[in-house]
Amino acid sequence: MRAFKINDLEDLYEITSDHEVTEFLTWETHKNIEQTKESIEKRFIPNVNMFAIELLNEKKCIGCIDFRVDSEHDKAGFGYMLNRKYWNNGYMTETLELTIKVLFEKYKVNRIESTYYVGNEASGVVMKKCGMNYEGTSPQQLKIKGKYVDVVQYGILARDYFKELND
């Protein structure tokens, strides 16, 4: 995990222009590299909590993860995406495990939570592998890209995370 750089543009476009990757994101699939350039300059690089996922041996950006800390309530949430060519290889699980560790140990949050939309169960599998617990499904909670989606909630508390570490 590292900060984004403008040199990630082509790798990021490969990800953001893939409909299967963006299907469950709130924003549209990128139709041209200029859209990705604008996103990387205005959203990815300025966000200090947005990290590129890099394959070290190839120096290739294969995805990203970001987190949002709510200091008032001592909790955090996250979102991620991964280049389809690298699905089912454990990269996102490894990245999320590290993110959870940082949020609990460095940011001292009490709770980490995230959601996925029904149809993207692979995202829930990653959350479960990382120790998060299913908390419920809200039918048609959001309207994404013109259609209502059921939202699945996962969460983990600091006490459970640290208990698991000590067991």
PDB file of N, CA and C in Angstrom, residues 67-70 73-78 103 107 109-114:
ATOM      1  N   PHE A  67      -9.934   4.622   3.547  1.00  0.00           N
ATOM      2  CA  PHE A  67     -10.689   4.530   4.792  1.00  0.00           C
ATOM      3  C   PHE A  67     -11.070   5.922   5.262  1.00  0.00           C
ATOM      4  N   ARG A  68     -12.158   5.949   6.017  1.00  0.00           N
ATOM      5  CA  ARG A  68     -12.685   7.181   6.563  1.00  0.00           C
ATOM      6  C   ARG A  68     -12.848   6.994   8.063  1.00  0.00           C
ATOM      7  N   VAL A  69     -12.202   7.860   8.842  1.00  0.00           N
ATOM      8  CA  VAL A  69     -12.263   7.774  10.298  1.00  0.00           C
ATOM      9  C   VAL A  69     -13.270   8.800  10.806  1.00  0.00           C
ATOM     10  N   ASP A  70     -14.199   8.344  11.642  1.00  0.00           N
ATOM     11  CA  ASP A  70     -15.182   9.192  12.306  1.00  0.00           C
ATOM     12  C   ASP A  70     -14.725   9.309  13.755  1.00  0.00           C
ATOM     13  N   HIS A  73     -17.180   9.297  16.856  1.00  0.00           N
ATOM     14  CA  HIS A  73     -17.755   8.030  17.291  1.00  0.00           C
ATOM     15  C   HIS A  73     -16.722   6.897  17.375  1.00  0.00           C
ATOM     16  N   ASP A  74     -15.438   7.246  17.206  1.00  0.00           N
ATOM     17  CA  ASP A  74     -14.348   6.260  17.292  1.00  0.00           C
ATOM     18  C   ASP A  74     -14.588   5.062  16.382  1.00  0.00           C
ATOM     19  N   LYS A  75     -14.969   5.347  15.150  1.00  0.00           N
ATOM     20  CA  LYS A  75     -15.191   4.260  14.198  1.00  0.00           C
ATOM     21  C   LYS A  75     -14.626   4.645  12.838  1.00  0.00           C
ATOM     22  N   ALA A  76     -14.526   3.648  11.968  1.00  0.00           N
ATOM     23  CA  ALA A  76     -13.996   3.884  10.628  1.00  0.00           C
ATOM     24  C   ALA A  76     -14.727   2.984   9.640  1.00  0.00           C
ATOM     25  N   GLY A  77     -14.733   3.419   8.395  1.00  0.00           N
ATOM     26  CA  GLY A  77     -15.263   2.634   7.297  1.00  0.00           C
ATOM     27  C   GLY A  77     -14.234   2.592   6.187  1.00  0.00           C
ATOM     28  N   PHE A  78     -14.466   1.771   5.196  1.00  0.00           N
ATOM     29  CA  PHE A  78     -13.506   1.654   4.097  1.00  0.00           C
ATOM     30  C   PHE A  78     -14.228   1.249   2.824  1.00  0.00           C
ATOM     31  N   LEU A 103      -6.091   0.683  11.500  1.00  0.00           N
ATOM     32  CA  LEU A 103      -7.214   1.423  12.086  1.00  0.00           C
ATOM     33  C   LEU A 103      -7.366   1.138  13.577  1.00  0.00           C
ATOM     34  N   TYR A 107      -4.991   4.259  14.795  1.00  0.00           N
ATOM     35  CA  TYR A 107      -6.069   5.241  14.931  1.00  0.00           C
ATOM     36  C   TYR A 107      -6.930   4.992  16.164  1.00  0.00           C
ATOM     37  N   VAL A 109      -9.520   3.183  16.769  1.00  0.00           N
ATOM     38  CA  VAL A 109     -10.974   3.176  16.631  1.00  0.00           C
ATOM     39  C   VAL A 109     -11.553   2.013  17.440  1.00  0.00           C
ATOM     40  N   ASN A 110     -12.805   2.140  17.794  1.00  0.00           N
ATOM     41  CA  ASN A 110     -13.507   1.087  18.529  1.00  0.00           C
ATOM     42  C   ASN A 110     -14.236   0.141  17.584  1.00  0.00           C
ATOM     43  N   ARG A 111     -14.587   0.648  16.400  1.00  0.00           N
ATOM     44  CA  ARG A 111     -15.401  -0.138  15.464  1.00  0.00           C
ATOM     45  C   ARG A 111     -14.974   0.162  14.034  1.00  0.00           C
ATOM     46  N   ILE A 112     -14.968  -0.880  13.214  1.00  0.00           N
ATOM     47  CA  ILE A 112     -14.754  -0.735  11.774  1.00  0.00           C
ATOM     48  C   ILE A 112     -15.953  -1.365  11.100  1.00  0.00           C
ATOM     49  N   GLU A 113     -16.488  -0.660  10.121  1.00  0.00           N
ATOM     50  CA  GLU A 113     -17.678  -1.150   9.431  1.00  0.00           C
ATOM     51  C   GLU A 113     -17.564  -0.888   7.935  1.00  0.00           C
ATOM     52  N   SER A 114     -18.273  -1.697   7.183  1.00  0.00           N
ATOM     53  CA  SER A 114     -18.331  -1.487   5.739  1.00  0.00           C
ATOM     54  C   SER A 114     -19.543  -2.222   5.189  1.00  0.00           C
TER      55      SER A 114
END
